[in-house]
C-alpha cells in the first residue's frame, strides 16, 4: 500500500488536508479528511515522516502549521505560527529537521522558522524581502513561489515569478544570507526548481511561458548555461500556466504539469539536451501539482478546478506514465505529498 496527503484550498467544499490510500497498482482504496485547516495549499514532511508541515491561515493572518503523523495516518495539530499578510504558497523542511522554509507569493518574501525536537514549530528566524518587477502584467512586484534546499542541504534556492530571478542563499543557524542571483529571460515567471541528486544540474519550470529551463549547477550556489525547452506543442493556442516540476530518482526524467493544456509532460535528459517523450492528460482541469512516490512507481496529479486526482503507474525504464485511476474526488486539490 502507498499513502499520499493532499493539500487543498478551502474556499468551497474542502475541509483541509486529505489522506489517500492506494494499492501498489495505483488503485485508490480510500480518501479521508484528516485535518481541518484553512487553505493548506502546500505540504511538506519531515525527513523521518513523523511530522507534516502545511501552509495555513489563522484568522486574517497567513501561517505555517505543524502536525504529528499518527500510526493510522491521522494528523494531530501541534503548532501554528502566524504572520501578517496572506498565507505563503510553499513550505520545505531541512534535511536535519531543524528548519522550515516558506515562500510567500503575495508578500514577495522567503522566511525561515525553527523546528523543535518534537516537531513543533518554533519562532520565525529570518526573512528576506525580494525587490523588482518584470514585463508581464503579473510581474508588477516580487512573487516568491518556491524556497527549498539543494540535495546536499548546503544552499537554499528561491524562484521569483515576479522578478524572473532564481536566488541562492546560505542558511546559517536559520539566518538567510544571499549568495547569488540568476536572471532568466524577461516574462518567464520562474515557479519551481529541482536538482539532480549529484548536484550538477538544475531544472526550472516557468509559469508564464510554460518552459523548462535546464542549468548547469556548480554545487556552490551558482547556475550557468541556461537552455529553454517549450512544454506546449507549437500549435497550442489556448491559455496555459505551467505549474509543478519533478525529477526521477535516477535523474533521467523530468516531469512537469500544465494548467490549460491539463497535461503532464515528460522529458528525458539526454546529457546535452532534454527530449520530450510524452504528453498525457490529467483527465481533470488545472493540475496545480503532481508528484511521484518515493520509489517512482506511482504518480498523482491534483486537478484543482475539477476537484479530482489522477493516479498513474510509472514505467521506471522509459519514464512514461499510464493512467490507472481518474476522477477520484478530492475537493479543491492543490498539492500532493507521498509518505
Short mmCIF file of C-alpha atoms in Angstrom, two decimals:
data_model
loop_
_atom_site.label_atom_id
_atom_site.label_comp_id
_atom_site.label_asym_id
_atom_site.label_seq_id
_atom_site.Cartn_x
_atom_site.Cartn_y
_atom_site.Cartn_z
CA UNK A 1 0.00 0.00 0.00
CA UNK A 2 1.01 3.61 -0.60
CA UNK A 3 -0.23 6.69 1.19
CA UNK A 4 -0.40 10.28 0.00
CA UNK A 5 -1.61 13.51 1.56
CA UNK A 6 -3.44 16.17 -0.44
CA UNK A 7 -3.32 19.86 0.40
CA UNK A 8 -6.28 21.94 -0.76
CA UNK A 9 -7.94 25.31 -0.94
CA UNK A 10 -10.90 25.57 1.45
CA UNK A 11 -12.88 28.21 -0.41
CA UNK A 12 -15.78 25.88 -1.27
CA UNK A 13 -16.21 22.28 -0.14
CA UNK A 14 -12.82 21.18 1.15
CA UNK A 15 -12.26 20.62 4.88
CA UNK A 16 -8.44 20.81 4.76
CA UNK A 17 -5.88 18.02 4.40
CA UNK A 18 -6.89 14.65 2.94
CA UNK A 19 -5.26 11.23 3.20
CA UNK A 20 -5.37 8.88 0.19
CA UNK A 21 -4.61 5.15 0.43
CA UNK A 22 -3.55 3.34 -2.74
CA UNK A 23 -2.65 -0.19 -3.76
CA UNK A 24 0.69 -0.98 -5.37
CA UNK A 25 -1.17 -0.95 -8.69
CA UNK A 26 -2.37 2.62 -8.07
CA UNK A 27 -5.98 1.80 -7.23
CA UNK A 28 -7.45 4.19 -4.63
CA UNK A 29 -8.97 2.37 -1.66
CA UNK A 30 -9.90 5.38 0.50
CA UNK A 31 -9.96 9.17 0.66
CA UNK A 32 -10.35 10.70 4.10
CA UNK A 33 -10.18 14.22 5.56
CA UNK A 34 -7.58 14.08 8.35
CA UNK A 35 -7.06 17.72 9.40
CA UNK A 36 -9.37 20.71 9.36
CA UNK A 37 -7.18 23.63 8.24
CA UNK A 38 -7.85 26.81 6.29
CA UNK A 39 -6.17 26.75 2.86
CA UNK A 40 -3.43 24.11 3.40
CA UNK A 41 -2.25 24.65 -0.17
CA UNK A 42 1.23 23.17 0.22
CA UNK A 43 2.55 20.36 2.42
CA UNK A 44 5.96 19.02 3.41
CA UNK A 45 7.08 16.08 5.53
CA UNK A 46 9.94 15.96 7.98
CA UNK A 47 12.64 13.57 6.81
CA UNK A 48 11.56 10.95 9.35
CA UNK A 49 7.91 11.25 8.23
CA UNK A 50 6.82 11.82 11.84
CA UNK A 51 5.71 15.41 11.23
CA UNK A 52 3.79 17.14 8.47
CA UNK A 53 4.02 20.88 7.81
CA UNK A 54 1.47 22.96 5.99
CA UNK A 55 0.73 26.39 4.63
CA UNK A 56 -2.33 27.65 6.51
CA UNK A 57 -4.40 30.63 7.51
CA UNK A 58 -5.32 31.72 11.04
CA UNK A 59 -7.96 34.45 11.30
CA UNK A 60 -6.66 37.15 8.94
CA UNK A 61 -3.02 36.06 9.11
CA UNK A 62 -1.03 33.78 6.88
CA UNK A 63 0.57 30.94 8.82
CA UNK A 64 2.56 27.73 8.79
CA UNK A 65 1.37 24.77 10.86
CA UNK A 66 2.88 21.52 12.13
CA UNK A 67 1.13 18.19 12.68
CA UNK A 68 2.07 14.93 14.31
CA UNK A 69 1.54 11.99 11.95
CA UNK A 70 -0.10 9.18 13.93
CA UNK A 71 0.29 5.45 13.31
CA UNK A 72 -3.01 5.25 11.44
CA UNK A 73 -2.09 8.23 9.24
CA UNK A 74 -4.33 10.72 11.00
CA UNK A 75 -2.93 14.13 11.92
CA UNK A 76 -2.74 15.94 15.26
CA UNK A 77 -2.18 19.70 15.17
CA UNK A 78 0.94 20.69 17.12
CA UNK A 79 1.54 24.38 16.42
CA UNK A 80 0.68 27.23 14.08
CA UNK A 81 2.80 30.34 13.67
CA UNK A 82 1.06 33.34 12.11
CA UNK A 83 2.44 36.36 10.29
CA UNK A 84 0.74 39.50 8.98
CA UNK A 85 -0.36 39.21 5.37
CA UNK A 86 -1.65 36.49 3.08
CA UNK A 87 -0.56 32.86 3.56
CA UNK A 88 2.62 31.55 1.93
CA UNK A 89 2.42 29.22 -1.07
CA UNK A 90 5.26 26.76 -0.40
CA UNK A 91 6.98 25.04 2.53
CA UNK A 92 10.01 22.74 2.79
CA UNK A 93 11.97 21.16 5.66
CA UNK A 94 15.76 20.94 6.04
CA UNK A 95 17.43 17.51 5.99
CA UNK A 96 18.24 17.72 9.70
CA UNK A 97 14.60 18.60 10.52
CA UNK A 98 15.74 21.79 12.27
CA UNK A 99 14.37 24.44 9.92
CA UNK A 100 11.28 25.14 7.83
CA UNK A 101 11.36 27.42 4.79
CA UNK A 102 8.32 29.15 3.37
CA UNK A 103 7.83 31.19 0.19
CA UNK A 104 5.18 33.90 0.00
CA UNK A 105 3.82 34.81 -3.43
CA UNK A 106 1.79 37.74 -2.10
CA UNK A 107 4.44 39.46 0.03
CA UNK A 108 7.46 38.52 -2.10
CA UNK A 109 9.35 37.09 0.87
CA UNK A 110 11.20 33.94 1.91
CA UNK A 111 11.05 33.03 5.62
CA UNK A 112 12.84 30.53 7.83
CA UNK A 113 11.43 29.04 11.06
CA UNK A 114 12.96 26.87 13.74
CA UNK A 115 11.64 23.35 14.33
CA UNK A 116 11.76 21.87 17.83
CA UNK A 117 12.78 18.28 18.58
CA UNK A 118 9.17 17.15 18.98
CA UNK A 119 8.28 18.50 15.52
CA UNK A 120 6.62 21.67 16.76
CA UNK A 121 7.37 24.93 15.00
CA UNK A 122 9.44 27.45 16.91
CA UNK A 123 9.96 31.10 16.07
CA UNK A 124 10.40 32.99 12.83
CA UNK A 125 14.18 33.31 12.50
CA UNK A 126 14.80 35.17 9.25
CA UNK A 127 13.02 36.96 6.41
CA UNK A 128 14.31 38.24 3.08
CA UNK A 129 12.09 40.52 1.02
CA UNK A 130 12.71 40.49 -2.72
CA UNK A 131 12.65 43.61 -4.86
CA UNK A 132 11.96 44.32 -8.51
CA UNK A 133 9.49 43.54 -11.30
CA UNK A 134 9.41 42.39 -14.93
CA UNK A 135 7.48 42.76 -18.20
CA UNK A 136 4.31 40.67 -17.73
CA UNK A 137 1.20 42.23 -16.10
CA UNK A 138 1.50 39.67 -13.28
CA UNK A 139 5.10 40.74 -12.67
CA UNK A 140 4.32 44.12 -11.14
CA UNK A 141 6.24 43.19 -7.98
CA UNK A 142 8.11 40.22 -6.47
CA UNK A 143 6.18 36.95 -6.19
CA UNK A 144 8.31 34.31 -4.48
CA UNK A 145 6.83 30.94 -5.48
CA UNK A 146 9.42 28.49 -4.16
CA UNK A 147 12.03 28.22 -1.42
CA UNK A 148 13.85 24.93 -0.93
CA UNK A 149 17.15 23.19 -0.29
CA UNK A 150 19.70 21.72 -2.66
CA UNK A 151 20.06 17.91 -2.39
CA UNK A 152 23.13 18.23 -0.16
CA UNK A 153 21.32 20.72 2.08
CA UNK A 154 24.09 23.29 1.69
CA UNK A 155 22.13 26.01 -0.10
CA UNK A 156 18.65 27.46 -0.29
CA UNK A 157 17.16 28.41 -3.68
CA UNK A 158 14.15 30.61 -4.38
CA UNK A 159 12.15 31.15 -7.56
CA UNK A 160 10.54 34.57 -8.02
CA UNK A 161 7.78 34.63 -10.62
CA UNK A 162 7.53 38.42 -10.38
CA UNK A 163 11.16 39.30 -10.99
CA UNK A 164 12.29 36.41 -13.23
CA UNK A 165 15.06 35.57 -10.77
CA UNK A 166 16.45 32.43 -9.16
CA UNK A 167 18.26 33.39 -5.95
CA UNK A 168 20.66 31.40 -3.78
CA UNK A 169 21.11 31.70 -0.02
CA UNK A 170 23.14 30.15 2.76
CA UNK A 171 21.18 29.26 5.89
CA UNK A 172 23.36 29.63 8.99
CA UNK A 173 21.54 28.74 12.22
CA UNK A 174 18.32 29.68 10.49
CA UNK A 175 19.52 33.04 9.16
CA UNK A 176 19.27 33.60 5.40
CA UNK A 177 22.24 35.24 3.65
CA UNK A 178 22.05 35.94 -0.10
CA UNK A 179 24.80 34.34 -2.22
CA UNK A 180 23.92 34.51 -5.94
CA UNK A 181 21.17 35.84 -8.20
CA UNK A 182 20.40 34.50 -11.68
CA UNK A 183 18.11 36.41 -14.03
CA UNK A 184 16.23 34.41 -16.69
CA UNK A 185 14.69 35.87 -19.84
CA UNK A 186 12.07 38.53 -19.16
CA UNK A 187 8.47 37.37 -18.82
CA UNK A 188 9.29 33.74 -17.98
CA UNK A 189 7.78 33.69 -14.49
CA UNK A 190 10.00 31.11 -12.77
CA UNK A 191 7.92 28.93 -10.46
CA UNK A 192 9.70 25.80 -9.10
CA UNK A 193 13.18 24.26 -9.31
CA UNK A 194 14.55 20.70 -8.95
CA UNK A 195 18.13 19.40 -8.86
CA UNK A 196 19.82 16.20 -9.91
CA UNK A 197 20.95 14.18 -6.89
CA UNK A 198 24.62 14.66 -7.83
CA UNK A 199 24.19 18.47 -7.59
CA UNK A 200 25.37 19.01 -11.18
CA UNK A 201 22.17 20.15 -12.91
CA UNK A 202 19.03 22.10 -12.10
CA UNK A 203 15.70 22.39 -13.90
CA UNK A 204 13.18 25.21 -13.54
CA UNK A 205 9.52 25.30 -14.62
CA UNK A 206 8.21 28.66 -15.76
CA UNK A 207 4.57 29.57 -15.23
CA UNK A 208 4.13 32.39 -17.74
CA UNK A 209 5.97 30.90 -20.75
CA UNK A 210 5.39 27.20 -19.89
CA UNK A 211 9.04 26.26 -20.40
CA UNK A 212 11.60 24.06 -18.71
CA UNK A 213 14.95 25.78 -18.22
CA UNK A 214 17.93 23.50 -17.71
CA UNK A 215 21.04 24.79 -15.93
CA UNK A 216 24.49 23.58 -15.08
CA UNK A 217 25.00 23.83 -11.31
CA UNK A 218 28.43 24.15 -9.67
CA UNK A 219 27.35 22.80 -6.27
CA UNK A 220 28.27 26.11 -4.67
CA UNK A 221 25.13 28.13 -5.29
CA UNK A 222 25.79 29.22 -8.90
CA UNK A 223 23.73 28.40 -12.00
CA UNK A 224 25.00 28.74 -15.59
CA UNK A 225 24.37 27.76 -19.21
CA UNK A 226 20.54 28.06 -19.34
CA UNK A 227 18.69 26.18 -22.09
CA UNK A 228 14.97 26.73 -22.71
CA UNK A 229 12.57 23.93 -23.71
CA UNK A 230 8.89 24.51 -24.60
CA UNK A 231 6.41 22.19 -22.94
CA UNK A 232 3.49 23.03 -25.25
CA UNK A 233 3.08 21.99 -28.90
CA UNK A 234 3.71 24.75 -31.45
CA UNK A 235 0.03 24.79 -32.48
CA UNK A 236 -1.31 25.23 -28.92
CA UNK A 237 -3.32 28.47 -28.87
CA UNK A 238 -5.13 28.34 -25.54
CA UNK A 239 -4.24 29.92 -22.22
CA UNK A 240 -1.78 27.91 -20.15
CA UNK A 241 0.05 28.24 -16.85
CA UNK A 242 3.00 25.99 -16.06
CA UNK A 243 2.92 24.53 -12.57
CA UNK A 244 4.85 21.66 -10.96
CA UNK A 245 8.22 20.15 -11.88
CA UNK A 246 9.64 16.87 -10.54
CA UNK A 247 12.67 14.69 -11.27
CA UNK A 248 13.02 10.92 -11.16
CA UNK A 249 15.29 9.24 -8.59
CA UNK A 250 17.76 8.22 -11.30
CA UNK A 251 17.86 11.81 -12.68
CA UNK A 252 16.84 10.59 -16.16
CA UNK A 253 13.33 12.02 -16.40
CA UNK A 254 11.80 15.45 -15.81
CA UNK A 255 8.04 15.77 -15.28
CA UNK A 256 6.01 18.98 -15.47
CA UNK A 257 2.31 19.82 -15.24
CA UNK A 258 0.45 22.36 -17.36
CA UNK A 259 -2.81 24.08 -16.42
CA UNK A 260 -4.77 24.86 -19.58
CA UNK A 261 -3.30 22.05 -21.59
CA UNK A 262 -4.25 20.00 -18.49
CA UNK A 263 -1.48 17.51 -19.00
CA UNK A 264 1.74 16.05 -17.66
CA UNK A 265 4.72 16.47 -19.99
CA UNK A 266 7.69 14.12 -19.68
CA UNK A 267 11.26 14.86 -20.76
CA UNK A 268 14.26 12.54 -20.89
CA UNK A 269 17.66 14.01 -20.08
CA UNK A 270 19.96 13.01 -22.94
CA UNK A 271 23.02 14.59 -21.36
CA UNK A 272 23.43 17.69 -23.50
CA UNK A 273 19.73 18.30 -24.08
CA UNK A 274 16.20 17.36 -22.99
CA UNK A 275 13.98 15.31 -25.29
CA UNK A 276 10.22 15.49 -24.84
CA UNK A 277 8.94 11.90 -24.80
CA UNK A 278 5.32 12.05 -23.61
CA UNK A 279 2.32 14.30 -23.04
CA UNK A 280 -0.52 12.68 -21.14
CA UNK A 281 -3.83 14.15 -19.96
CA UNK A 282 -4.56 14.71 -16.28
CA UNK A 283 -8.22 13.91 -17.01
CA UNK A 284 -9.25 16.95 -14.97
CA UNK A 285 -8.94 20.72 -15.00
CA UNK A 286 -5.97 22.75 -13.73
CA UNK A 287 -3.34 20.29 -12.42
CA UNK A 288 -1.62 22.65 -9.99
CA UNK A 289 0.65 19.93 -8.60
CA UNK A 290 1.97 16.50 -9.47
CA UNK A 291 4.27 14.14 -7.59
CA UNK A 292 5.98 10.75 -7.67
CA UNK A 293 6.11 8.31 -4.78
CA UNK A 294 9.47 7.54 -3.17
CA UNK A 295 10.34 4.57 -5.39
CA UNK A 296 8.97 6.24 -8.54
CA UNK A 297 6.39 3.56 -9.32
CA UNK A 298 3.27 5.72 -8.83
CA UNK A 299 2.36 9.33 -9.52
CA UNK A 300 -0.58 11.58 -8.67
CA UNK A 301 -1.81 14.78 -10.33
CA UNK A 302 -4.09 17.17 -8.44
CA UNK A 303 -6.74 18.87 -10.57
CA UNK A 304 -7.73 21.97 -8.61
CA UNK A 305 -10.70 23.27 -10.57
CA UNK A 306 -12.33 19.88 -11.17
CA UNK A 307 -11.63 18.78 -7.58
CA UNK A 308 -10.13 15.44 -8.57
CA UNK A 309 -6.90 13.49 -8.51
CA UNK A 310 -5.49 11.23 -11.21
CA UNK A 311 -3.21 8.27 -10.48
CA UNK A 312 -0.56 6.90 -12.85
CA UNK A 313 1.72 3.90 -12.97
CA UNK A 314 5.28 4.98 -13.80
CA UNK A 315 7.47 2.90 -16.10
CA UNK A 316 10.87 3.34 -14.44
CA UNK A 317 12.71 2.24 -17.58
CA UNK A 318 11.05 4.55 -20.10
CA UNK A 319 9.86 7.23 -17.66
CA UNK A 320 6.40 7.21 -19.23
CA UNK A 321 3.08 7.35 -17.36
CA UNK A 322 -0.02 5.20 -17.68
CA UNK A 323 -3.28 6.37 -16.08
CA UNK A 324 -4.87 3.83 -13.74
CA UNK A 325 -7.35 6.00 -11.80
CA UNK A 326 -9.10 9.23 -12.79
CA UNK A 327 -11.92 11.37 -11.46
CA UNK A 328 -11.19 10.48 -7.81
CA UNK A 329 -12.86 13.27 -5.84
CA UNK A 330 -10.70 15.41 -3.56
CA UNK A 331 -12.25 18.89 -3.37
CA UNK A 332 -10.06 21.83 -4.43
CA UNK A 333 -6.98 19.56 -4.62
CA UNK A 334 -3.75 21.55 -4.90
CA UNK A 335 -0.69 19.76 -3.51
CA UNK A 336 0.29 16.10 -3.19
CA UNK A 337 2.96 14.54 -1.00
CA UNK A 338 3.61 10.81 -0.73
CA UNK A 339 4.82 9.31 2.54
#
